[in-house]
């Protein structure tokens, strides 16, 4: 897009291809170059002073920690895709969770945290926020507008993650946000599952959107990166805390994420299609008790997902019929295409056993048998199905032994 300031009303896929690129400023290069910079020189003291103007301190290139043209380019694109005001990058998705919580909470405040949150987010509440005098109450992910009953005069943040980590419950984010705002609290959302592309969080009432860009934004399992996107109202509060804590992202990582972002929508479309093919097949298997994937019409969260999301990604869960751990491990070990490893959102398929019950405190996770999390990659889904069929065969062999 030409930088002539002209009106731009492009659709999201067009923006994905063009945002954050300023070829005219880079000798015509299509992609912004990687700026490796800590010190940024000023040509005189007047310029030095100008760069320190508190009103524009986060808008100018003045020290590597506070951003370079490479990180600014990614931030510009991420904020526009999700419909937020501004974005900021951090070294990990976990840092993108903890820094906004620190920005919005102080000693004596109360936090409402969803019971199905990403495990390390809970650990942060328990190990760090308690030491800072912040009390956390965990709530049922399906609470909806019932959240109003849990609000206290000192509740400053309601934290949502939808679908929930490991168990994939869809939250009624607009209802929760309305109740939170009515009581004067802000809504922070871990929006990693949908990525900035598939859940327009700000249109649904969210104040601060959190992303492990490590997953679908980067999309190639080779970078750890976090991003926070905020409303205009929340921007300076969160950005200042991020700077005060010394968070930043490496320029090479921002570059890889920008590269990943260009193909985000085409990758997500294929992840969804493949995941639906595999999930539907899993529903027919006698070894499977439930598939936890809101894109399936039988999923209890399907109606809310359809109302609020623009699509699904490749990450879902399944609950097996009762089976001993050894048999489940034999099944996983028999797989050829599904990797065993943390994280998800790359081009490849992954599988892991999970233990959601261990993390819960406000609700019970009553699974009939062992739980697993699958990430469906960009392989041919028929090959993935054949692989899982091999796995189920080994499960049966191990059960019979
Ligand atoms: C939902 C969710 N949020 C946040 C994170 C943290 O991301 P990172 O690994 O980049 O710290 C993860 C990582 O698995 C995640 O699954």
Tab-separated table of C-alpha atoms and ligand atoms in Angstrom:
chain	number	residue	atom	x	y	z
A	1	UNK	CA	0.000	0.000	0.000
A	2	UNK	CA	1.283	3.436	-0.832
A	3	UNK	CA	2.020	5.598	2.197
A	4	UNK	CA	0.019	8.557	0.918
A	5	UNK	CA	-2.371	8.665	3.865
A	6	UNK	CA	-5.313	7.997	1.517
A	7	UNK	CA	-8.447	6.265	2.834
A	8	UNK	CA	-8.069	2.507	3.160
A	9	UNK	CA	-11.015	0.185	3.507
A	10	UNK	CA	-9.408	-3.106	2.626
A	11	UNK	CA	-10.605	-6.451	3.886
A	12	UNK	CA	-8.605	-8.518	6.358
A	13	UNK	CA	-6.841	-10.789	3.843
A	14	UNK	CA	-5.621	-7.772	1.910
A	15	UNK	CA	-4.396	-6.197	5.127
A	16	UNK	CA	-2.553	-9.411	6.040
A	17	UNK	CA	-0.577	-9.108	2.807
A	18	UNK	CA	0.194	-5.404	3.103
A	19	UNK	CA	0.201	-4.125	6.668
A	20	UNK	CA	3.445	-3.143	8.334
A	21	UNK	CA	5.263	-2.919	5.003
A	22	UNK	CA	6.770	0.383	3.944
A	23	UNK	CA	8.873	-0.443	0.852
A	24	UNK	CA	9.353	3.237	0.002
A	25	UNK	CA	11.336	3.617	3.226
A	26	UNK	CA	13.418	0.472	2.547
A	27	UNK	CA	14.836	0.890	-0.964
A	28	UNK	CA	11.728	-0.888	-2.301
A	29	UNK	CA	12.332	-4.097	-0.349
A	30	UNK	CA	9.030	-5.970	-0.006
A	31	UNK	CA	9.699	-7.081	3.570
A	32	UNK	CA	10.924	-4.721	6.290
A	33	UNK	CA	14.580	-5.414	7.022
A	34	UNK	CA	15.710	-6.782	10.367
A	35	UNK	CA	17.108	-3.951	12.452
A	36	UNK	CA	19.648	-5.246	14.913
A	37	UNK	CA	19.940	-2.282	17.210
A	38	UNK	CA	20.387	-1.395	20.833
A	39	UNK	CA	21.876	2.119	20.640
A	40	UNK	CA	20.103	4.533	18.310
A	41	UNK	CA	22.103	7.673	17.637
A	42	UNK	CA	20.664	11.179	17.568
A	43	UNK	CA	22.338	13.709	15.318
A	44	UNK	CA	22.154	16.516	17.889
A	45	UNK	CA	20.809	17.298	21.335
A	46	UNK	CA	17.569	18.784	20.009
A	47	UNK	CA	16.765	15.451	18.348
A	48	UNK	CA	17.794	13.572	21.494
A	49	UNK	CA	15.407	15.712	23.562
A	50	UNK	CA	12.585	15.338	21.034
A	51	UNK	CA	12.793	11.551	21.136
A	52	UNK	CA	12.277	11.702	24.888
A	53	UNK	CA	8.980	13.579	24.710
A	54	UNK	CA	6.722	11.585	27.087
A	55	UNK	CA	3.788	12.033	24.691
A	56	UNK	CA	5.521	10.141	21.885
A	57	UNK	CA	8.008	7.988	23.777
A	58	UNK	CA	6.600	4.714	22.425
A	59	UNK	CA	6.187	5.954	18.861
A	60	UNK	CA	9.780	6.695	17.911
A	61	UNK	CA	12.870	4.584	17.389
A	62	UNK	CA	15.114	5.677	20.226
A	63	UNK	CA	16.421	2.538	21.968
A	64	UNK	CA	16.330	-1.099	20.885
A	65	UNK	CA	14.458	-2.141	24.036
A	66	UNK	CA	11.543	0.119	23.063
A	67	UNK	CA	11.298	-1.129	19.493
A	68	UNK	CA	12.756	-0.889	16.028
A	69	UNK	CA	11.136	-0.543	12.581
A	70	UNK	CA	10.966	-4.373	12.461
A	71	UNK	CA	8.994	-4.716	15.689
A	72	UNK	CA	6.862	-1.655	14.908
A	73	UNK	CA	5.876	-3.253	11.581
A	74	UNK	CA	4.594	-6.415	13.273
A	75	UNK	CA	2.825	-4.425	15.987
A	76	UNK	CA	1.069	-2.286	13.376
A	77	UNK	CA	-0.172	-5.354	11.500
A	78	UNK	CA	-1.313	-7.322	14.575
A	79	UNK	CA	-3.317	-4.432	16.027
A	80	UNK	CA	-5.109	-3.757	12.732
A	81	UNK	CA	-5.970	-7.426	12.093
A	82	UNK	CA	-7.657	-7.818	15.480
A	83	UNK	CA	-9.253	-4.360	15.441
A	84	UNK	CA	-7.309	-3.019	18.424
A	85	UNK	CA	-5.623	0.336	18.997
A	86	UNK	CA	-1.948	-0.654	19.332
A	87	UNK	CA	0.104	-3.783	19.946
A	88	UNK	CA	3.333	-4.479	21.798
A	89	UNK	CA	5.683	-7.433	21.576
A	90	UNK	CA	7.266	-9.483	24.300
A	91	UNK	CA	9.666	-12.363	24.453
A	92	UNK	CA	7.009	-15.028	25.090
A	93	UNK	CA	3.304	-15.660	25.274
A	94	UNK	CA	3.648	-16.123	29.021
A	95	UNK	CA	5.208	-12.652	29.362
A	96	UNK	CA	2.265	-11.325	27.343
A	97	UNK	CA	-0.004	-12.798	30.043
A	98	UNK	CA	1.897	-11.602	33.097
A	99	UNK	CA	2.743	-8.005	32.066
A	100	UNK	CA	-0.872	-6.831	31.477
A	101	UNK	CA	-1.945	-8.507	34.740
A	102	UNK	CA	0.790	-6.541	36.496
A	103	UNK	CA	-0.306	-3.366	34.735
A	104	UNK	CA	-3.947	-3.723	35.785
A	105	UNK	CA	-3.590	-5.028	39.352
A	106	UNK	CA	-2.090	-3.641	42.538
A	107	UNK	CA	-1.964	-4.668	46.185
A	108	UNK	CA	-5.490	-5.109	47.574
A	109	UNK	CA	-7.108	-5.817	44.189
A	110	UNK	CA	-9.112	-8.883	43.228
A	111	UNK	CA	-8.824	-10.911	40.026
A	112	UNK	CA	-11.422	-13.265	38.534
A	113	UNK	CA	-9.574	-15.955	36.619
A	114	UNK	CA	-11.191	-18.596	34.433
A	115	UNK	CA	-10.736	-22.125	35.799
A	116	UNK	CA	-9.746	-23.438	32.351
A	117	UNK	CA	-6.850	-20.979	31.914
A	118	UNK	CA	-3.456	-21.970	30.512
A	119	UNK	CA	-1.676	-23.625	33.466
A	120	UNK	CA	1.280	-21.215	33.829
A	121	UNK	CA	-1.165	-18.258	33.980
A	122	UNK	CA	-2.618	-19.853	37.119
A	123	UNK	CA	0.865	-20.475	38.483
A	124	UNK	CA	1.618	-16.755	38.054
A	125	UNK	CA	-1.471	-15.865	40.113
A	126	UNK	CA	-0.530	-18.319	42.819
A	127	UNK	CA	3.226	-17.707	43.012
A	128	UNK	CA	3.556	-14.027	42.097
A	129	UNK	CA	0.266	-12.166	42.440
A	130	UNK	CA	-0.443	-13.550	45.923
A	131	UNK	CA	2.947	-12.196	47.052
A	132	UNK	CA	1.894	-8.783	45.683
A	133	UNK	CA	-1.320	-8.839	47.746
A	134	UNK	CA	-3.650	-9.599	44.824
A	135	UNK	CA	-6.391	-12.161	45.539
A	136	UNK	CA	-7.541	-14.514	42.777
A	137	UNK	CA	-10.897	-16.280	42.528
A	138	UNK	CA	-11.253	-18.957	39.844
A	139	UNK	CA	-14.603	-19.182	38.069
A	140	UNK	CA	-16.501	-21.656	35.915
A	141	UNK	CA	-15.727	-21.018	32.213
A	142	UNK	CA	-19.447	-21.471	31.449
A	143	UNK	CA	-20.536	-18.817	33.958
A	144	UNK	CA	-21.624	-16.225	31.332
A	145	UNK	CA	-23.322	-13.191	32.855
A	146	UNK	CA	-23.382	-15.030	36.211
A	147	UNK	CA	-19.900	-13.533	36.630
A	148	UNK	CA	-21.717	-10.482	38.052
A	149	UNK	CA	-22.336	-12.448	41.268
A	150	UNK	CA	-18.581	-12.920	41.798
A	151	UNK	CA	-17.632	-9.282	41.334
A	152	UNK	CA	-16.344	-7.551	44.431
A	153	UNK	CA	-15.835	-3.808	44.925
A	154	UNK	CA	-12.091	-4.381	44.439
A	155	UNK	CA	-12.372	-6.673	41.360
A	156	UNK	CA	-10.232	-4.969	38.737
A	157	UNK	CA	-9.735	-7.709	36.162
A	158	UNK	CA	-11.802	-10.520	34.689
A	159	UNK	CA	-9.514	-12.867	32.768
A	160	UNK	CA	-10.962	-15.033	30.013
A	161	UNK	CA	-9.520	-17.655	27.709
A	162	UNK	CA	-11.789	-19.096	25.045
A	163	UNK	CA	-11.838	-21.909	24.197
A	164	UNK	CA	-10.270	-23.072	27.472
A	165	UNK	CA	-6.812	-24.622	27.541
A	166	UNK	CA	-6.992	-28.436	27.306
A	167	UNK	CA	-10.808	-28.617	27.717
A	168	UNK	CA	-11.984	-26.190	25.022
A	169	UNK	CA	-15.087	-24.688	26.689
A	170	UNK	CA	-16.308	-21.625	24.775
A	171	UNK	CA	-16.929	-18.637	27.026
A	172	UNK	CA	-19.685	-16.069	26.534
A	173	UNK	CA	-17.160	-13.243	26.270
A	174	UNK	CA	-19.657	-10.455	25.399
A	175	UNK	CA	-21.837	-11.314	28.429
A	176	UNK	CA	-18.826	-11.544	30.744
A	177	UNK	CA	-17.413	-8.266	29.394
A	178	UNK	CA	-20.730	-6.457	29.885
A	179	UNK	CA	-20.922	-7.603	33.520
A	180	UNK	CA	-17.259	-6.773	34.155
A	181	UNK	CA	-17.553	-3.287	32.694
A	182	UNK	CA	-20.753	-2.634	34.626
A	183	UNK	CA	-18.765	-3.323	37.808
A	184	UNK	CA	-15.786	-1.220	36.701
A	185	UNK	CA	-13.403	-4.103	35.871
A	186	UNK	CA	-11.338	-4.649	32.724
A	187	UNK	CA	-11.397	-7.791	30.588
A	188	UNK	CA	-8.117	-9.457	29.661
A	189	UNK	CA	-8.321	-12.341	27.198
A	190	UNK	CA	-5.850	-15.008	26.161
A	191	UNK	CA	-6.896	-15.091	22.489
A	192	UNK	CA	-4.115	-17.410	21.337
A	193	UNK	CA	-6.345	-20.260	20.108
A	194	UNK	CA	-8.168	-18.072	17.573
A	195	UNK	CA	-5.165	-15.856	16.784
A	196	UNK	CA	-5.848	-12.180	15.975
A	197	UNK	CA	-7.622	-13.390	12.822
A	198	UNK	CA	-10.535	-15.520	14.052
A	199	UNK	CA	-11.829	-13.781	17.183
A	200	UNK	CA	-12.386	-10.009	16.909
A	201	UNK	CA	-11.921	-9.571	20.633
A	202	UNK	CA	-12.399	-5.794	20.822
A	203	UNK	CA	-15.741	-6.016	19.046
A	204	UNK	CA	-16.727	-8.563	21.722
A	205	UNK	CA	-15.882	-6.288	24.663
A	206	UNK	CA	-12.296	-7.256	25.476
A	207	UNK	CA	-9.947	-4.506	26.732
A	208	UNK	CA	-6.612	-6.317	26.444
A	209	UNK	CA	-5.956	-9.216	24.079
A	210	UNK	CA	-3.071	-11.562	24.795
A	211	UNK	CA	-1.319	-13.766	22.243
A	212	UNK	CA	1.321	-16.422	22.294
A	213	UNK	CA	2.465	-15.438	18.792
A	214	UNK	CA	4.650	-18.521	19.190
A	215	UNK	CA	1.657	-20.495	17.900
A	216	UNK	CA	-0.231	-19.589	14.702
A	217	UNK	CA	1.209	-16.125	14.049
A	218	UNK	CA	4.733	-17.513	13.732
A	219	UNK	CA	3.274	-20.793	12.529
A	220	UNK	CA	6.494	-22.721	11.988
A	221	UNK	CA	7.472	-23.946	15.480
A	222	UNK	CA	10.724	-22.026	15.470
A	223	UNK	CA	10.161	-18.835	17.503
A	224	UNK	CA	8.878	-18.034	21.001
A	225	UNK	CA	7.104	-14.652	20.984
A	226	UNK	CA	4.309	-12.802	22.780
A	227	UNK	CA	2.044	-9.940	21.761
A	228	UNK	CA	-0.456	-7.786	23.619
A	229	UNK	CA	-3.049	-5.682	21.806
A	230	UNK	CA	-5.148	-3.122	23.653
A	231	UNK	CA	-7.920	-0.576	23.331
A	232	UNK	CA	-6.866	3.065	23.154
A	233	UNK	CA	-7.895	3.523	26.781
A	234	UNK	CA	-5.634	0.722	28.040
A	235	UNK	CA	-2.658	1.291	25.763
A	236	UNK	CA	-0.404	3.606	27.777
A	237	UNK	CA	-1.074	1.810	31.046
A	238	UNK	CA	-0.027	-1.567	29.629
A	239	UNK	CA	2.755	-0.225	27.376
A	240	UNK	CA	4.322	1.644	30.299
A	241	UNK	CA	4.338	-1.483	32.488
A	242	UNK	CA	5.872	-3.501	29.655
A	243	UNK	CA	8.657	-0.903	29.400
A	244	UNK	CA	9.060	-0.686	33.178
A	245	UNK	CA	9.504	-4.459	33.351
A	246	UNK	CA	12.060	-4.358	30.539
A	247	UNK	CA	10.155	-6.647	28.182
A	248	UNK	CA	11.039	-6.643	24.501
A	249	UNK	CA	11.230	-8.990	21.525
A	250	UNK	CA	14.214	-9.927	19.377
A	251	UNK	CA	14.215	-8.383	15.876
A	252	UNK	CA	14.767	-11.710	14.101
A	253	UNK	CA	11.792	-13.178	15.942
A	254	UNK	CA	9.591	-10.241	14.936
A	255	UNK	CA	10.700	-10.742	11.335
A	256	UNK	CA	9.808	-14.444	11.369
A	257	UNK	CA	6.437	-13.594	12.896
A	258	UNK	CA	5.732	-11.011	10.172
A	259	UNK	CA	6.580	-13.628	7.588
A	260	UNK	CA	4.236	-16.084	9.299
A	261	UNK	CA	1.483	-13.487	9.512
A	262	UNK	CA	1.338	-13.080	5.726
A	263	UNK	CA	0.039	-16.648	5.336
A	264	UNK	CA	-2.011	-16.805	8.554
A	265	UNK	CA	-5.443	-16.917	6.934
A	266	UNK	CA	-4.587	-19.574	4.350
A	267	UNK	CA	-2.902	-21.738	6.967
A	268	UNK	CA	-5.806	-21.395	9.395
A	269	UNK	CA	-8.315	-22.338	6.732
A	270	UNK	CA	-6.421	-25.580	6.067
A	271	UNK	CA	-5.857	-26.286	9.790
A	272	UNK	CA	-9.613	-25.978	10.312
A	273	UNK	CA	-10.508	-28.167	7.360
A	274	UNK	CA	-8.026	-30.884	8.357
A	275	UNK	CA	-9.016	-30.712	12.022
A	276	UNK	CA	-12.707	-31.104	11.148
A	277	UNK	CA	-11.944	-34.129	8.960
A	278	UNK	CA	-9.919	-35.803	11.716
A	279	UNK	CA	-12.320	-34.766	14.512
A	280	UNK	CA	-15.346	-36.163	12.637
A	281	UNK	CA	-13.504	-39.442	12.109
A	282	UNK	CA	-12.540	-39.572	15.784
A	283	UNK	CA	-16.230	-39.193	16.712
A	284	UNK	CA	-16.913	-42.502	14.941
A	285	UNK	CA	-14.206	-44.438	16.807
A	286	UNK	CA	-15.279	-46.849	19.553
A	287	UNK	CA	-12.182	-45.935	21.616
A	288	UNK	CA	-13.262	-42.261	21.811
A	289	UNK	CA	-15.759	-41.020	24.346
A	290	UNK	CA	-15.866	-37.301	23.360
A	291	UNK	CA	-14.152	-34.909	20.986
A	292	UNK	CA	-13.698	-31.420	22.453
A	293	UNK	CA	-13.839	-29.140	19.427
A	294	UNK	CA	-16.296	-26.220	19.253
A	295	UNK	CA	-16.418	-26.376	15.449
A	296	UNK	CA	-18.313	-29.684	15.716
A	297	UNK	CA	-22.109	-29.196	15.807
A	298	UNK	CA	-22.322	-31.717	18.699
A	299	UNK	CA	-19.940	-29.682	20.884
A	300	UNK	CA	-21.711	-27.889	23.781
A	301	UNK	CA	-19.891	-24.667	22.846
A	302	UNK	CA	-20.803	-24.809	19.151
A	303	UNK	CA	-23.596	-22.195	19.192
A	304	UNK	CA	-21.463	-19.619	21.027
A	305	UNK	CA	-18.472	-20.407	18.814
A	306	UNK	CA	-20.593	-19.903	15.712
A	307	UNK	CA	-21.958	-16.631	17.051
A	308	UNK	CA	-18.644	-15.094	18.111
A	309	UNK	CA	-15.759	-16.678	16.150
A	310	UNK	CA	-14.939	-16.370	12.465
A	311	UNK	CA	-13.570	-19.898	12.196
A	312	UNK	CA	-11.709	-22.647	14.050
A	313	UNK	CA	-8.085	-23.629	14.297
A	314	UNK	CA	-6.359	-27.011	14.451
A	315	UNK	CA	-6.160	-27.517	18.208
A	316	UNK	CA	-8.705	-29.680	20.036
A	317	UNK	CA	-9.054	-32.298	22.716
A	318	UNK	CA	-10.482	-35.775	23.039
A	319	UNK	CA	-11.500	-37.987	25.914
A	320	UNK	CA	-10.953	-41.708	25.472
A	321	UNK	CA	-13.010	-44.498	26.975
A	322	UNK	CA	-11.329	-45.734	30.183
A	323	UNK	CA	-7.834	-47.094	29.446
A	324	UNK	CA	-4.689	-47.486	31.543
A	325	UNK	CA	-1.894	-44.935	31.099
A	326	UNK	CA	0.421	-47.598	29.636
A	327	UNK	CA	-2.067	-48.344	26.853
A	328	UNK	CA	-2.420	-44.630	26.024
A	329	UNK	CA	1.359	-44.267	25.956
A	330	UNK	CA	1.589	-47.319	23.650
A	331	UNK	CA	-0.952	-45.656	21.356
A	332	UNK	CA	0.998	-42.392	21.223
A	333	UNK	CA	4.317	-44.184	20.733
A	334	UNK	CA	2.843	-46.036	17.752
A	335	UNK	CA	2.124	-42.791	15.881
A	336	UNK	CA	4.434	-41.813	13.080
A	337	UNK	CA	3.180	-38.342	12.100
A	338	UNK	CA	2.058	-36.882	15.434
A	339	UNK	CA	4.957	-35.397	17.357
A	340	UNK	CA	5.177	-35.501	21.151
A	341	UNK	CA	6.013	-32.017	22.378
A	342	UNK	CA	4.898	-28.776	24.020
A	343	UNK	CA	3.336	-25.903	22.118
A	344	UNK	CA	1.217	-26.011	18.942
A	345	UNK	CA	0.242	-23.786	16.015
A	346	UNK	CA	3.034	-24.897	13.693
A	347	UNK	CA	2.535	-26.693	10.375
A	348	UNK	CA	2.920	-30.116	11.959
A	349	UNK	CA	0.625	-32.381	13.945
A	350	UNK	CA	1.177	-33.008	17.651
A	351	UNK	CA	-0.365	-35.091	20.409
A	352	UNK	CA	-0.040	-35.076	24.194
A	353	UNK	CA	-1.874	-36.667	27.118
A	354	UNK	CA	-3.377	-33.996	29.405
A	355	UNK	CA	-4.600	-33.884	32.985
A	356	UNK	CA	-7.098	-31.004	33.233
A	357	UNK	CA	-8.535	-32.201	36.556
A	358	UNK	CA	-5.212	-31.564	38.294
A	359	UNK	CA	-5.383	-27.831	37.509
A	360	UNK	CA	-9.015	-27.121	38.437
A	361	UNK	CA	-10.174	-25.569	41.684
A	362	UNK	CA	-13.570	-23.947	40.938
A	363	UNK	CA	-15.060	-26.707	38.801
A	364	UNK	CA	-14.576	-30.442	38.306
A	365	UNK	CA	-13.404	-31.953	35.061
A	366	UNK	CA	-15.237	-35.238	34.976
A	367	UNK	CA	-13.721	-37.201	32.129
A	368	UNK	CA	-14.786	-40.777	31.506
A	369	UNK	CA	-11.226	-41.761	30.568
A	370	UNK	CA	-7.828	-40.333	29.658
A	371	UNK	CA	-7.732	-36.890	28.006
A	372	UNK	CA	-5.511	-35.966	25.061
A	373	UNK	CA	-4.759	-32.770	23.157
A	374	UNK	CA	-4.210	-32.937	19.409
A	375	UNK	CA	-2.870	-30.306	17.075
A	376	UNK	CA	-3.836	-31.038	13.486
A	377	UNK	CA	-1.214	-29.742	11.103
A	378	UNK	CA	-1.083	-29.207	7.365
A	379	UNK	CA	-0.434	-32.843	6.434
A	380	UNK	CA	-2.981	-34.750	4.330
A	381	UNK	CA	-5.746	-35.580	6.848
A	382	UNK	CA	-6.147	-39.084	5.386
A	383	UNK	CA	-2.539	-39.822	6.376
A	384	UNK	CA	-3.237	-38.458	9.856
A	385	UNK	CA	-6.322	-40.677	10.136
A	386	UNK	CA	-4.332	-43.730	9.021
A	387	UNK	CA	-1.706	-42.853	11.633
A	388	UNK	CA	-4.313	-42.571	14.396
A	389	UNK	CA	-5.833	-45.857	13.257
A	390	UNK	CA	-2.415	-47.464	13.865
A	391	UNK	CA	-2.353	-45.819	17.283
A	392	UNK	CA	-5.809	-47.150	18.189
A	393	UNK	CA	-4.737	-50.624	17.106
A	394	UNK	CA	-1.818	-50.450	19.563
A	395	UNK	CA	-4.186	-49.160	22.245
A	396	UNK	CA	-6.344	-52.265	21.748
A	397	UNK	CA	-3.311	-54.571	21.772
A	398	UNK	CA	-2.058	-52.992	25.016
A	399	UNK	CA	-5.525	-53.227	26.594
A	400	UNK	CA	-5.782	-56.904	25.697
A	401	UNK	CA	-2.321	-57.773	27.061
B	1	LIG	C1	-3.231	-20.700	25.400
B	1	LIG	C2	-1.781	-20.378	25.606
B	1	LIG	N1	-1.443	-19.162	26.040
B	1	LIG	C3	-0.167	-18.827	26.253
B	1	LIG	C4	0.863	-19.725	26.040
B	1	LIG	C5	2.271	-19.305	26.353
B	1	LIG	O1	3.012	-19.097	25.202
B	1	LIG	P1	4.605	-19.167	25.187
B	1	LIG	O2	4.937	-20.621	25.102
B	1	LIG	O3	4.984	-18.373	23.994
B	1	LIG	O4	5.081	-18.552	26.473
B	1	LIG	C6	0.559	-21.002	25.583
B	1	LIG	C7	1.639	-21.989	25.344
B	1	LIG	O5	1.426	-23.147	25.164
B	1	LIG	C8	-0.799	-21.342	25.365
B	1	LIG	O6	-1.154	-22.574	24.950
